[in-house]
mmCIF file of C-alpha atoms and ligand atoms in Angstrom:
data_model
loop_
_atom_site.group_PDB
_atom_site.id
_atom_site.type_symbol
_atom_site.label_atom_id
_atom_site.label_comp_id
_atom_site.label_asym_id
_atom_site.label_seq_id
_atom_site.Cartn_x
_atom_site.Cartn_y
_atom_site.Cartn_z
ATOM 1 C CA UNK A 1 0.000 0.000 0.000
ATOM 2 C CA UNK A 2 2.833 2.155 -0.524
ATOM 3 C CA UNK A 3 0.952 5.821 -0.824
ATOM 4 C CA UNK A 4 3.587 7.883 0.772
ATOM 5 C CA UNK A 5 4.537 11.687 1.063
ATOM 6 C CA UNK A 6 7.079 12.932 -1.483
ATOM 7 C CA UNK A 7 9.669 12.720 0.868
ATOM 8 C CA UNK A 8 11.048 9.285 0.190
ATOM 9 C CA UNK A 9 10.910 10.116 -3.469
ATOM 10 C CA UNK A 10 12.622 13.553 -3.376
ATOM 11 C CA UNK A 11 15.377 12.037 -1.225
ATOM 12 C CA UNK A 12 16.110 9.885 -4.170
ATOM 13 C CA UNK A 13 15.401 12.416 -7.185
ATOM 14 C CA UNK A 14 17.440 15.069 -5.602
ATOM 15 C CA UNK A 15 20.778 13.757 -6.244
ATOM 16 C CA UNK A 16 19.260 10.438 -8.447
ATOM 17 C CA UNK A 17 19.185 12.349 -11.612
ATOM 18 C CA UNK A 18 15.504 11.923 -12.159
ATOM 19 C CA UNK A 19 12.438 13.481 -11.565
ATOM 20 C CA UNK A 20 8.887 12.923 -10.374
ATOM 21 C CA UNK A 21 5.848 13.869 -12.755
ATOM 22 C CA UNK A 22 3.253 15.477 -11.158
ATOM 23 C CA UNK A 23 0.512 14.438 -13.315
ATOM 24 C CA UNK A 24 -2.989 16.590 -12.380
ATOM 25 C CA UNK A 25 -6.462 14.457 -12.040
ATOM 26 C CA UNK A 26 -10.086 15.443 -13.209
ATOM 27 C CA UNK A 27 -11.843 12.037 -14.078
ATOM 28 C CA UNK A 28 -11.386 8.504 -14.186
ATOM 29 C CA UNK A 29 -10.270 8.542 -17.738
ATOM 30 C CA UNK A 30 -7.443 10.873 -17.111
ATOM 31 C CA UNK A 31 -6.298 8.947 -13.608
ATOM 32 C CA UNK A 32 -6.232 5.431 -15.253
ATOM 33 C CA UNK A 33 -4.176 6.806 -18.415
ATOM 34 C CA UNK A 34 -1.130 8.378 -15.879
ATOM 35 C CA UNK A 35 -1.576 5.397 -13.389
ATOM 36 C CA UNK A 36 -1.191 2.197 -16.497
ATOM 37 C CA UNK A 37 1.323 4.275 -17.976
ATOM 38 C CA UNK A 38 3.232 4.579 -14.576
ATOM 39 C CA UNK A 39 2.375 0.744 -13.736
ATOM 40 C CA UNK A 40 3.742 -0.145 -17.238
ATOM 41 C CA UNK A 41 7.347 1.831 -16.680
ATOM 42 C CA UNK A 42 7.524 1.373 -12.952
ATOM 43 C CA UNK A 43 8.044 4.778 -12.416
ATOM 44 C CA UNK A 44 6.897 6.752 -8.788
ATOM 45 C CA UNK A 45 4.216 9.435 -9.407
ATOM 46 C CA UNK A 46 2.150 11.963 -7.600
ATOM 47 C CA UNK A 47 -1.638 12.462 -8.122
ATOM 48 C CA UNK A 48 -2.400 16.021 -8.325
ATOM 49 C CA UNK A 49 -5.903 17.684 -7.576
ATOM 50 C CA UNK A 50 -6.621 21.669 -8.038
ATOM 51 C CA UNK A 51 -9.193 23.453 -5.978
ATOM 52 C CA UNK A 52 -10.844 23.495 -9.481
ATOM 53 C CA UNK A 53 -10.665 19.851 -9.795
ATOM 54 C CA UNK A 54 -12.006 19.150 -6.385
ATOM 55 C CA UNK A 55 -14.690 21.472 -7.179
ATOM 56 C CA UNK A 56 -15.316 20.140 -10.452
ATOM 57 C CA UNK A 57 -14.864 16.569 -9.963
ATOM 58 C CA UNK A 58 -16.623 16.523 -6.282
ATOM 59 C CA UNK A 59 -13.571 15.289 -4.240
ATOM 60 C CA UNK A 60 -15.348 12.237 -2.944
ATOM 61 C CA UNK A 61 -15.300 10.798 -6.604
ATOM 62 C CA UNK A 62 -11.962 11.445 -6.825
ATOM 63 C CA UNK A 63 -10.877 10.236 -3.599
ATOM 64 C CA UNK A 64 -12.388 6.743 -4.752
ATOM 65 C CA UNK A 65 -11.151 6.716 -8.246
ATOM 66 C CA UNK A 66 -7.732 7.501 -6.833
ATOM 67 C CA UNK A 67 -7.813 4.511 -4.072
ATOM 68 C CA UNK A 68 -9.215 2.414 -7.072
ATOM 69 C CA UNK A 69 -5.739 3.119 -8.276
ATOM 70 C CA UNK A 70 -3.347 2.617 -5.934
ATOM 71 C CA UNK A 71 -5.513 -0.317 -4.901
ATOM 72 C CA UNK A 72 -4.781 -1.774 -8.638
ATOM 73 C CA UNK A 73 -1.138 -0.782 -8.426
ATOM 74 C CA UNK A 74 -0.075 -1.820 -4.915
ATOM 75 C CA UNK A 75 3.663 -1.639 -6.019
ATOM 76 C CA UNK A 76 4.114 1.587 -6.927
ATOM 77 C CA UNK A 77 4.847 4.770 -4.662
ATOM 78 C CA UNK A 78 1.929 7.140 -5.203
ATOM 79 C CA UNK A 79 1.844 10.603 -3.277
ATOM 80 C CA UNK A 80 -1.495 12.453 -3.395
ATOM 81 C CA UNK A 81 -1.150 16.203 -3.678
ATOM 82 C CA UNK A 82 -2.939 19.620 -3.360
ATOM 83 C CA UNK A 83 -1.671 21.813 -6.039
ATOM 84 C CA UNK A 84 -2.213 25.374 -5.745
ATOM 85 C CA UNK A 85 -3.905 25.339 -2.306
ATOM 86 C CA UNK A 86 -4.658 29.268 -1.637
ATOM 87 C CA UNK A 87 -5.894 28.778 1.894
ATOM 88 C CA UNK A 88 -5.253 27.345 5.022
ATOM 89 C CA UNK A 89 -8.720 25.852 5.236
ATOM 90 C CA UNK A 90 -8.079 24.035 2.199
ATOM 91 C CA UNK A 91 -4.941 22.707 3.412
ATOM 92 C CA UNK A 92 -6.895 21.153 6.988
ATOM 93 C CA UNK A 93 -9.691 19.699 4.501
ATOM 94 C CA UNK A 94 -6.946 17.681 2.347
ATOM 95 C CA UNK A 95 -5.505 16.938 5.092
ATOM 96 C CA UNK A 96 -8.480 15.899 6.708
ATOM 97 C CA UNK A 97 -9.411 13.816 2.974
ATOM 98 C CA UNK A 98 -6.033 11.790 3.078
ATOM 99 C CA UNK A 99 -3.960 13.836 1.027
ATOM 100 C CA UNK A 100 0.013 12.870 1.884
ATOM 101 C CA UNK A 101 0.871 15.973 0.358
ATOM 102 C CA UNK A 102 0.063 19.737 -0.111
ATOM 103 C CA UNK A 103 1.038 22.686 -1.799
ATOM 104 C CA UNK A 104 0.299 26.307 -0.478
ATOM 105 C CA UNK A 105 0.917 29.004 -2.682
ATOM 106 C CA UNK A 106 0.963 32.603 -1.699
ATOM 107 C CA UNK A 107 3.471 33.905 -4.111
ATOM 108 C CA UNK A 108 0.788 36.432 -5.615
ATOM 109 C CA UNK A 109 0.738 38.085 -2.474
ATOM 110 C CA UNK A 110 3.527 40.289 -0.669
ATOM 111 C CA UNK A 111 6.805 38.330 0.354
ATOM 112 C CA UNK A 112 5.871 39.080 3.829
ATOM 113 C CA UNK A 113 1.834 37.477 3.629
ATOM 114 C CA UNK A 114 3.458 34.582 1.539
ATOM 115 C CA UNK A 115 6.016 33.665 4.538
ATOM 116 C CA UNK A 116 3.182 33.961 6.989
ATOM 117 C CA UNK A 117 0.551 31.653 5.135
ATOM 118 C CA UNK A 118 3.299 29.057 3.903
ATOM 119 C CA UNK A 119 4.831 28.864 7.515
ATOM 120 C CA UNK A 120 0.291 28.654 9.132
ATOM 121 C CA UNK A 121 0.180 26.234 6.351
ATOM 122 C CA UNK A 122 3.323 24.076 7.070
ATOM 123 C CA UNK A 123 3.024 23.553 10.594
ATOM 124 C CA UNK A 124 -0.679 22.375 10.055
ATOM 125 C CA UNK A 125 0.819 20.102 7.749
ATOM 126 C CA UNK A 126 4.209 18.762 9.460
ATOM 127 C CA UNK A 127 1.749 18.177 12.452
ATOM 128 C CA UNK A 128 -0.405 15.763 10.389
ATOM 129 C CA UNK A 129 2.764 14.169 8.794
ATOM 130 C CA UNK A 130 2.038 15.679 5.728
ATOM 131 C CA UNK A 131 4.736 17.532 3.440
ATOM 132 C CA UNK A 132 4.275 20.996 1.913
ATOM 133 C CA UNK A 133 5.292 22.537 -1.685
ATOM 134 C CA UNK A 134 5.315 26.702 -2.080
ATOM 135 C CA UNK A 135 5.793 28.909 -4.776
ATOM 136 C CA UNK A 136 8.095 32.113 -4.719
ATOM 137 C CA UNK A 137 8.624 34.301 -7.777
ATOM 138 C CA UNK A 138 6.181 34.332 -10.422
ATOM 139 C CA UNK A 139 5.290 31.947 -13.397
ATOM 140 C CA UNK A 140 3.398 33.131 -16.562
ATOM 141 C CA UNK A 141 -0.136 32.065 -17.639
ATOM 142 C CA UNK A 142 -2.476 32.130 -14.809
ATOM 143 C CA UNK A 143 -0.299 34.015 -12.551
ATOM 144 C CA UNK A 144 0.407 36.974 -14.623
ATOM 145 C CA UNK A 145 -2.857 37.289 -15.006
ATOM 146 C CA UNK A 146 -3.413 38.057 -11.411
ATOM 147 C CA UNK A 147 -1.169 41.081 -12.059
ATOM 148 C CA UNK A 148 -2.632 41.982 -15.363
ATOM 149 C CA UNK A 149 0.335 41.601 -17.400
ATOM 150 C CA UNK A 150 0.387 40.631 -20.938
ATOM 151 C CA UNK A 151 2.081 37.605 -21.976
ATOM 152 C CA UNK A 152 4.674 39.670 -24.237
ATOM 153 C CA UNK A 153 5.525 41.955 -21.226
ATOM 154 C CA UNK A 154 6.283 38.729 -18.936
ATOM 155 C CA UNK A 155 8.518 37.823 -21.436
ATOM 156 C CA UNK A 156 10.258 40.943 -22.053
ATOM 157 C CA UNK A 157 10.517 41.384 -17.789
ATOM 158 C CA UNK A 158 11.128 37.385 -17.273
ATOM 159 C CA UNK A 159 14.115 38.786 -15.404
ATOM 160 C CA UNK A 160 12.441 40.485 -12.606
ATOM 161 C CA UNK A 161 9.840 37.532 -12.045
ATOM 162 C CA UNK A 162 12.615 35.246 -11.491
ATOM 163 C CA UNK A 163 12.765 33.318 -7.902
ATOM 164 C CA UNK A 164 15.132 35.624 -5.909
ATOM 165 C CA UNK A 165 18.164 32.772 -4.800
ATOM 166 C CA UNK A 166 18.277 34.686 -1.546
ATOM 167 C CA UNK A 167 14.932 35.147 -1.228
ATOM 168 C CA UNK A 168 14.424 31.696 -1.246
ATOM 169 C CA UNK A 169 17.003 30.688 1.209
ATOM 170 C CA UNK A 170 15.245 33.048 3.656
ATOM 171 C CA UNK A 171 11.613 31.917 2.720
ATOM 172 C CA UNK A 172 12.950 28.018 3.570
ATOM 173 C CA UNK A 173 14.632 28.912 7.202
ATOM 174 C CA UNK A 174 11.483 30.811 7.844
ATOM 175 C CA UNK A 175 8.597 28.828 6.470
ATOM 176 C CA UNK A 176 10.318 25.393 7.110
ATOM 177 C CA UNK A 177 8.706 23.928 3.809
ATOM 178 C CA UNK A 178 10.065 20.868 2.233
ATOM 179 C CA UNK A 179 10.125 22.124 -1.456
ATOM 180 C CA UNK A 180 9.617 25.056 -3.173
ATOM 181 C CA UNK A 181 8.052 25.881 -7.321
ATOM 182 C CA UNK A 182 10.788 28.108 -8.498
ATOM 183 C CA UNK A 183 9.915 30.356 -11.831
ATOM 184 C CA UNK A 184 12.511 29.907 -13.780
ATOM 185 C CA UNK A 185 10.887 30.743 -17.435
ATOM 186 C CA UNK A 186 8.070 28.008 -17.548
ATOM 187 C CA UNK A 187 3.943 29.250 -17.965
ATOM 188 C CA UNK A 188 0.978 27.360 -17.387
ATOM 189 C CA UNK A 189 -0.717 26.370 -20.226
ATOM 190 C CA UNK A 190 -0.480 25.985 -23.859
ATOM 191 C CA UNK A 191 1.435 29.046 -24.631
ATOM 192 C CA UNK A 192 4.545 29.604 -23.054
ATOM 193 C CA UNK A 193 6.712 30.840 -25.210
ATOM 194 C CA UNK A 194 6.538 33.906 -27.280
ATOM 195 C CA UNK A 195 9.707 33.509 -28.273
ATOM 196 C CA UNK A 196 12.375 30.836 -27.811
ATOM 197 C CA UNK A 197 11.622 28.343 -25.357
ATOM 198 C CA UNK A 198 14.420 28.821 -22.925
ATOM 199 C CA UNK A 199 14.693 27.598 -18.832
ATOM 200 C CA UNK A 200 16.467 29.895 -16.845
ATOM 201 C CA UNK A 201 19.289 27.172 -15.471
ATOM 202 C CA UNK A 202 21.333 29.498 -14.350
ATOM 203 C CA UNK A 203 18.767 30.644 -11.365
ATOM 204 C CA UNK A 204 18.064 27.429 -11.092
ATOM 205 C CA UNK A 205 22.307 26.806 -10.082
ATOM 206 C CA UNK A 206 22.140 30.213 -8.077
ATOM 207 C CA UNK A 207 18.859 28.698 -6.275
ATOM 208 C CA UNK A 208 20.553 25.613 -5.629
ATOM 209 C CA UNK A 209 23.635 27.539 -4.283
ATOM 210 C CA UNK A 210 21.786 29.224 -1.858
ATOM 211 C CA UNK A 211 19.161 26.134 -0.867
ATOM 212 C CA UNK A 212 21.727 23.464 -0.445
ATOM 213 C CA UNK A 213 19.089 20.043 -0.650
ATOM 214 C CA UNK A 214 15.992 22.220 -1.093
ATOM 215 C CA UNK A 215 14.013 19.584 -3.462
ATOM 216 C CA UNK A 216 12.888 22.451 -6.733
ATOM 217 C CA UNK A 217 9.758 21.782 -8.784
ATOM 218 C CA UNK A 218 9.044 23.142 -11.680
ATOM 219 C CA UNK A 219 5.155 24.176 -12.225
ATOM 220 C CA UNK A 220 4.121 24.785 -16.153
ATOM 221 C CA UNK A 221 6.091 22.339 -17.320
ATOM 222 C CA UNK A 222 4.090 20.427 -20.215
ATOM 223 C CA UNK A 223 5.573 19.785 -23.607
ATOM 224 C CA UNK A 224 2.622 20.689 -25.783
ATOM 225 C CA UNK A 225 3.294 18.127 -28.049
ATOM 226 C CA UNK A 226 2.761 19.041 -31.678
ATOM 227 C CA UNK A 227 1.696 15.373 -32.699
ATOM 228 C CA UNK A 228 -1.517 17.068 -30.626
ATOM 229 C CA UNK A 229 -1.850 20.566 -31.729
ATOM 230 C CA UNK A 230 -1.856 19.248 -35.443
ATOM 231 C CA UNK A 231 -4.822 16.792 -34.347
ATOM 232 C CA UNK A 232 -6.634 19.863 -32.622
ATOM 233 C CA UNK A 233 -6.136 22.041 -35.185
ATOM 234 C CA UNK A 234 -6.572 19.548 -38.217
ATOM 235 C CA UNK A 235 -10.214 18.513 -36.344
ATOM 236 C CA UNK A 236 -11.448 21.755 -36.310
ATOM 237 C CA UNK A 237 -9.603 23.477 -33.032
ATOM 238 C CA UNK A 238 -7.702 26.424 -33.295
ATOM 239 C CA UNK A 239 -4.221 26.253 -31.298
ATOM 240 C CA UNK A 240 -2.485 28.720 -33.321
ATOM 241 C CA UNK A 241 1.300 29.057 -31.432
ATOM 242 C CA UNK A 242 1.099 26.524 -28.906
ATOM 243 C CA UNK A 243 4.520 26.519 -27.425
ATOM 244 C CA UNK A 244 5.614 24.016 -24.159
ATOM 245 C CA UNK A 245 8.754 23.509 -22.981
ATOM 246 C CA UNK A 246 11.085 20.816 -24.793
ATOM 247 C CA UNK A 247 11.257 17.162 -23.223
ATOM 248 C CA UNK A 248 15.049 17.833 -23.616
ATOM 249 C CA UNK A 249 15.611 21.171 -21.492
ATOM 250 C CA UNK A 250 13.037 18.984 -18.927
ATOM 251 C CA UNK A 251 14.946 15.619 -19.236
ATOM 252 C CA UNK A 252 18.481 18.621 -18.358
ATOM 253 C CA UNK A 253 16.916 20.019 -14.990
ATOM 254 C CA UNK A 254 16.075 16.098 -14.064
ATOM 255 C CA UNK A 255 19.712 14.664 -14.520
ATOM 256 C CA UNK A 256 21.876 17.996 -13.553
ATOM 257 C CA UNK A 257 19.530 19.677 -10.822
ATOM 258 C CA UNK A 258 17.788 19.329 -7.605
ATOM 259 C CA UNK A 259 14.419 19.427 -9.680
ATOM 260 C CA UNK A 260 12.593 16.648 -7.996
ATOM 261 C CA UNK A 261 8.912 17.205 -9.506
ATOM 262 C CA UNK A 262 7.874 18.878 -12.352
ATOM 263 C CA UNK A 263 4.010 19.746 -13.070
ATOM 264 C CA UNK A 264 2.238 18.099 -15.823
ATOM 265 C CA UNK A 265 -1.803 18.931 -16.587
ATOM 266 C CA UNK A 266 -1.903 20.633 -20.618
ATOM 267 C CA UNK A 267 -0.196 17.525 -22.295
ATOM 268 C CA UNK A 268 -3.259 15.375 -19.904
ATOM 269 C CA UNK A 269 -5.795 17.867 -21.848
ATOM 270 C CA UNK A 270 -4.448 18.550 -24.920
ATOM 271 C CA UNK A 271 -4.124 14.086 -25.237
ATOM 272 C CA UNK A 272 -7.666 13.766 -24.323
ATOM 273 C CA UNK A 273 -8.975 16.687 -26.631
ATOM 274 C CA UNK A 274 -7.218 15.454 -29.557
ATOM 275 C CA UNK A 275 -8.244 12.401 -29.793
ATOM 276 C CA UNK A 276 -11.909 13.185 -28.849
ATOM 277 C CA UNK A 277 -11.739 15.672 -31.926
ATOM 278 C CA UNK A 278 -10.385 13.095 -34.149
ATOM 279 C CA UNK A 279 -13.169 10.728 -32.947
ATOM 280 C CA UNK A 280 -16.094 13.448 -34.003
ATOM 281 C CA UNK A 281 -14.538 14.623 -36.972
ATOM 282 C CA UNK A 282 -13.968 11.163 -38.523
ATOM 283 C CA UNK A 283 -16.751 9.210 -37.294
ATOM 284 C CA UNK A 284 -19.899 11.644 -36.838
ATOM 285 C CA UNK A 285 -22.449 9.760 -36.253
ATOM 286 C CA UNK A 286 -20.179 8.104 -33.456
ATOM 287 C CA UNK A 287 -22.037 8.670 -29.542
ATOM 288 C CA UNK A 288 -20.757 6.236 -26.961
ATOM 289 C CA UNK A 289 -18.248 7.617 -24.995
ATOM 290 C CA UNK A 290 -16.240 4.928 -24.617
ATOM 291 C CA UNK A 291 -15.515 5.003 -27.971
ATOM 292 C CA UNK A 292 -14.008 8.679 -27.756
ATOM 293 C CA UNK A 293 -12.974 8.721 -23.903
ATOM 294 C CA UNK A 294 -11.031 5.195 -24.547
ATOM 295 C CA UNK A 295 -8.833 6.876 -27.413
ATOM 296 C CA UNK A 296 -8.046 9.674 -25.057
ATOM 297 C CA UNK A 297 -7.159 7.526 -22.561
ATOM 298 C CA UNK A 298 -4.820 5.422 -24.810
ATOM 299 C CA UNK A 299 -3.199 8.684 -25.773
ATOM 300 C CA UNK A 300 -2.491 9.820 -22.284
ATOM 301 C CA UNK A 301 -1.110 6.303 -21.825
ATOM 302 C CA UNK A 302 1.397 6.264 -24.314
ATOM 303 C CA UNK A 303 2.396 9.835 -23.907
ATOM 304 C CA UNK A 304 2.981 9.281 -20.145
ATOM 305 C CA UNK A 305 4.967 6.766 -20.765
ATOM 306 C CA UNK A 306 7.489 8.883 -22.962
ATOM 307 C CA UNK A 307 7.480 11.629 -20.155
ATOM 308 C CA UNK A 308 8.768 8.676 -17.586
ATOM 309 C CA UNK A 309 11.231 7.244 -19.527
ATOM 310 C CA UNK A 310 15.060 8.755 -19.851
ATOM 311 C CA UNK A 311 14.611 11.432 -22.659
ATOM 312 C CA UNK A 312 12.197 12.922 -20.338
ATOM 313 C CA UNK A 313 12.245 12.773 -16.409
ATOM 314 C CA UNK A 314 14.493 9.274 -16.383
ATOM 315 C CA UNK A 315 11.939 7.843 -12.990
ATOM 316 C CA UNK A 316 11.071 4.560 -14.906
ATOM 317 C CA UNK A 317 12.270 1.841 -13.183
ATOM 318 C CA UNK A 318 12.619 3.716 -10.352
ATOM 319 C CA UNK A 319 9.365 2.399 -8.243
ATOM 320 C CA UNK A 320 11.222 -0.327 -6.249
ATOM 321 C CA UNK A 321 14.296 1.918 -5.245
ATOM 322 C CA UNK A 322 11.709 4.345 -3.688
ATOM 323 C CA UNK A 323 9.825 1.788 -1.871
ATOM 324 C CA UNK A 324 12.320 0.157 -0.585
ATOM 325 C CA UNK A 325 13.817 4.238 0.815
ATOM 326 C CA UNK A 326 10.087 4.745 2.404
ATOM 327 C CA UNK A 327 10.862 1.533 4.004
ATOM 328 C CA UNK A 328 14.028 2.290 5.614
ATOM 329 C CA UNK A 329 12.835 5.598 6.746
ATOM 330 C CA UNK A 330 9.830 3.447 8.892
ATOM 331 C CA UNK A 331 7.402 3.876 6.386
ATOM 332 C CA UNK A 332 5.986 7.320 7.108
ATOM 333 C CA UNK A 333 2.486 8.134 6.388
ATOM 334 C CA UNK A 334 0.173 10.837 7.356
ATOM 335 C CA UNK A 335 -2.263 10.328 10.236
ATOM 336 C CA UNK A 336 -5.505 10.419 8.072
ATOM 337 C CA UNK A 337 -3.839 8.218 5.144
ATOM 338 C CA UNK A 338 -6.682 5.932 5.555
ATOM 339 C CA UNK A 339 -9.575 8.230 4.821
HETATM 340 O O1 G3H B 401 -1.701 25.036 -12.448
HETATM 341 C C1 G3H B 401 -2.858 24.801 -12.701
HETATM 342 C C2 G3H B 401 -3.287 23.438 -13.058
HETATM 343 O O2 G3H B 401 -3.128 23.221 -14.435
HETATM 344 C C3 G3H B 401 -4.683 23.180 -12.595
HETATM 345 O O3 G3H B 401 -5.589 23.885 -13.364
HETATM 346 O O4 G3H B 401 -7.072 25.018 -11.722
HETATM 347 O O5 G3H B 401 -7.820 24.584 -14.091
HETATM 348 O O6 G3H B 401 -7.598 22.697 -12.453
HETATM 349 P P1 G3H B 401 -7.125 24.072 -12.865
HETATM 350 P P1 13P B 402 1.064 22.921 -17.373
HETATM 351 O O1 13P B 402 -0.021 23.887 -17.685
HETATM 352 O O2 13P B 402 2.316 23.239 -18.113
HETATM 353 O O3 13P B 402 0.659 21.500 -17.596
HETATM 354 O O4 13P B 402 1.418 23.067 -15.815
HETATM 355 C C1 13P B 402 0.607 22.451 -14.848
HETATM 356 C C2 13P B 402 0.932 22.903 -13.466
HETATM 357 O O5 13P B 402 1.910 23.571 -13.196
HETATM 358 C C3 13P B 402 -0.001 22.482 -12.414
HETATM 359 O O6 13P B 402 0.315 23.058 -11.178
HETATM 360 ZN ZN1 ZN B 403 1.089 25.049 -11.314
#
């Protein structure tokens, strides 16, 4: 039954020259693609939900769908996480749901607000036995929204909205999290790149310098793979200048850097829209949804599967190594895992 914190697997991925894909869940569909594709590779994973998933999805479904899978899959270390949690009360009711794992991010608001809901949020969390992911600096998409800026003016400032290396060393004495979302260039969504798509590294070796062992994730960090924009767009979509961030500059920050997750939900949506367009478009008078959901799901599967594997974030295989870690450190688990 290993579902487990990410601890045990960022001990390893630090310094192992892999990563772990944070894969975000909405339905069944979408949960069974990442967790056969896992299965299939033997790679660790973490389960993702969004306040807008929970909302969308009503948790409870999820909750089962998700113990369906580890149930299935009894061999592979699975951490459930909150991503994007915005409030302390959403941090207790994960907690409370049998999350292992939670994310609090305040890095929209003031560095001084951000320190003082991370830290609330962390020791709620460290109390349950639960780990905690926050943001500093800020990431395009969504978040410059927040701020109003325009996508080009993010770019042409990327500079500024850089994670601050010392900045960061202070937020982790004070706050006491156990990793932190860095911006260093990536977006969320399908358009993150203007221009050339180009990781910041070199923050990313000043971060490290001043975080010695501070386990990085990277947020934004789908591929937007153009075997699907060319499906979307061929079946009637318009993706005009998609842009995601190369498997290669990915598969880099896994091998050379402390990046020990990295956030995957587009390439989950962009799979699954695809191949339901193809579907209509080629068979119209086609109505059962298993016969559209089921190619979406195969696409997920295979695509997962690349992301796993060593062009990408090299944790295939790695299932056993980070079972047998959880099981040297006593086999931690939060105090509502069971829930
Ligand atoms: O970072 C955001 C994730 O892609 C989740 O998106 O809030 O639409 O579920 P969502
Ligand atoms: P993408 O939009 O690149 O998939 O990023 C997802 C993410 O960061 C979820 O927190
Ligand atoms: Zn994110």
């Amino acid at each position: 039954m290993p579902l487990m914190t990410t601890k045990p697997m960022f001990d390893l991925a630090y310094s192992g020259g892999f990563a772990i894909g944070a894969f975000n869940v909405n339905n069944m569909e979408i949960t069974q693609g990442i967790i056969e594709a896992c299965a299939a590779e033997q790679s660790p994973l973490i389960l993702q939900v969004s306040k807008g998933a929970r909302k969308y999805a009503n948790y409870r479904y999820l909750r089962h769908i998700i113990a369906a899978a580890v149930e299935e899959h009894p061999e592979l270390p699975i951490a459930i996480h909150l991503d994007h949690g915005d409030t302390v009360d959403l941090v207790q009711t994960c907690i409370n749901d049998g999350f292992t794992s939670v994310m609090i991010d305040g890095s929209h608001h003031d560095y001084e607000h951000n320190v003082e809901l991370t830290k609330k949020a962390t020791d709620l969390a460290h109390a349950h036995g639960v780990t905690v992911e926050a943001e500093l600096g800020m990431l395009g998409g969504i978040e410059e929204d927040v701020v109003g800026l325009s996508a080009e003016d993010y770019e042409k400032n990327i500079e500024k909205f850089l994670t601050d290396p010392d900045q960061a060393a202070d937020f982790w004495k004070r706050t006491g999290i156990d990793s932190l979302a860095v911006a260093i260039g990536t977006s969320h969504g399908a358009y993150k790149f203007k221009h050339e798509a180009k990781l910041a590294f070199n923050r990313i070796e000043q971060i490290m310098k001043t975080c010695p062992g501070l386990p990085l994730v990277m947020h934004g960090s789908s591929s937007v793979p153009q075997e699907f924009i060319d499906l979307v767009n061929k079946y009637g979509g318009a993706m005009p200048n998609a842009k995601g961030v190369p498997e290669e500059q990915i598969n880099y920050a896994a091998k050379h850097y402390g990046v020990c997750k990295v956030n995957i939900d587009t390439d989950l949506r962009l799979a699954l829209t695809a191949k339901i367009r193809e579907v209509f478009a080629t068979k119209p008078a086609e109505f059962d949804p298993r016969n559209y959901l089921g190619p979406g799901r195969e696409a997920i599967i295979s695509m997962v599967k690349r992301k796993v594997g060593p062009s990408c974030l090299n944790s295939a295989g790695k299932a056993e190594a980070v079972i047998k870690h959880w099981e040297k450190l006593g086999k931690p688990l939060p105090k509502y895992y069971t829930k």
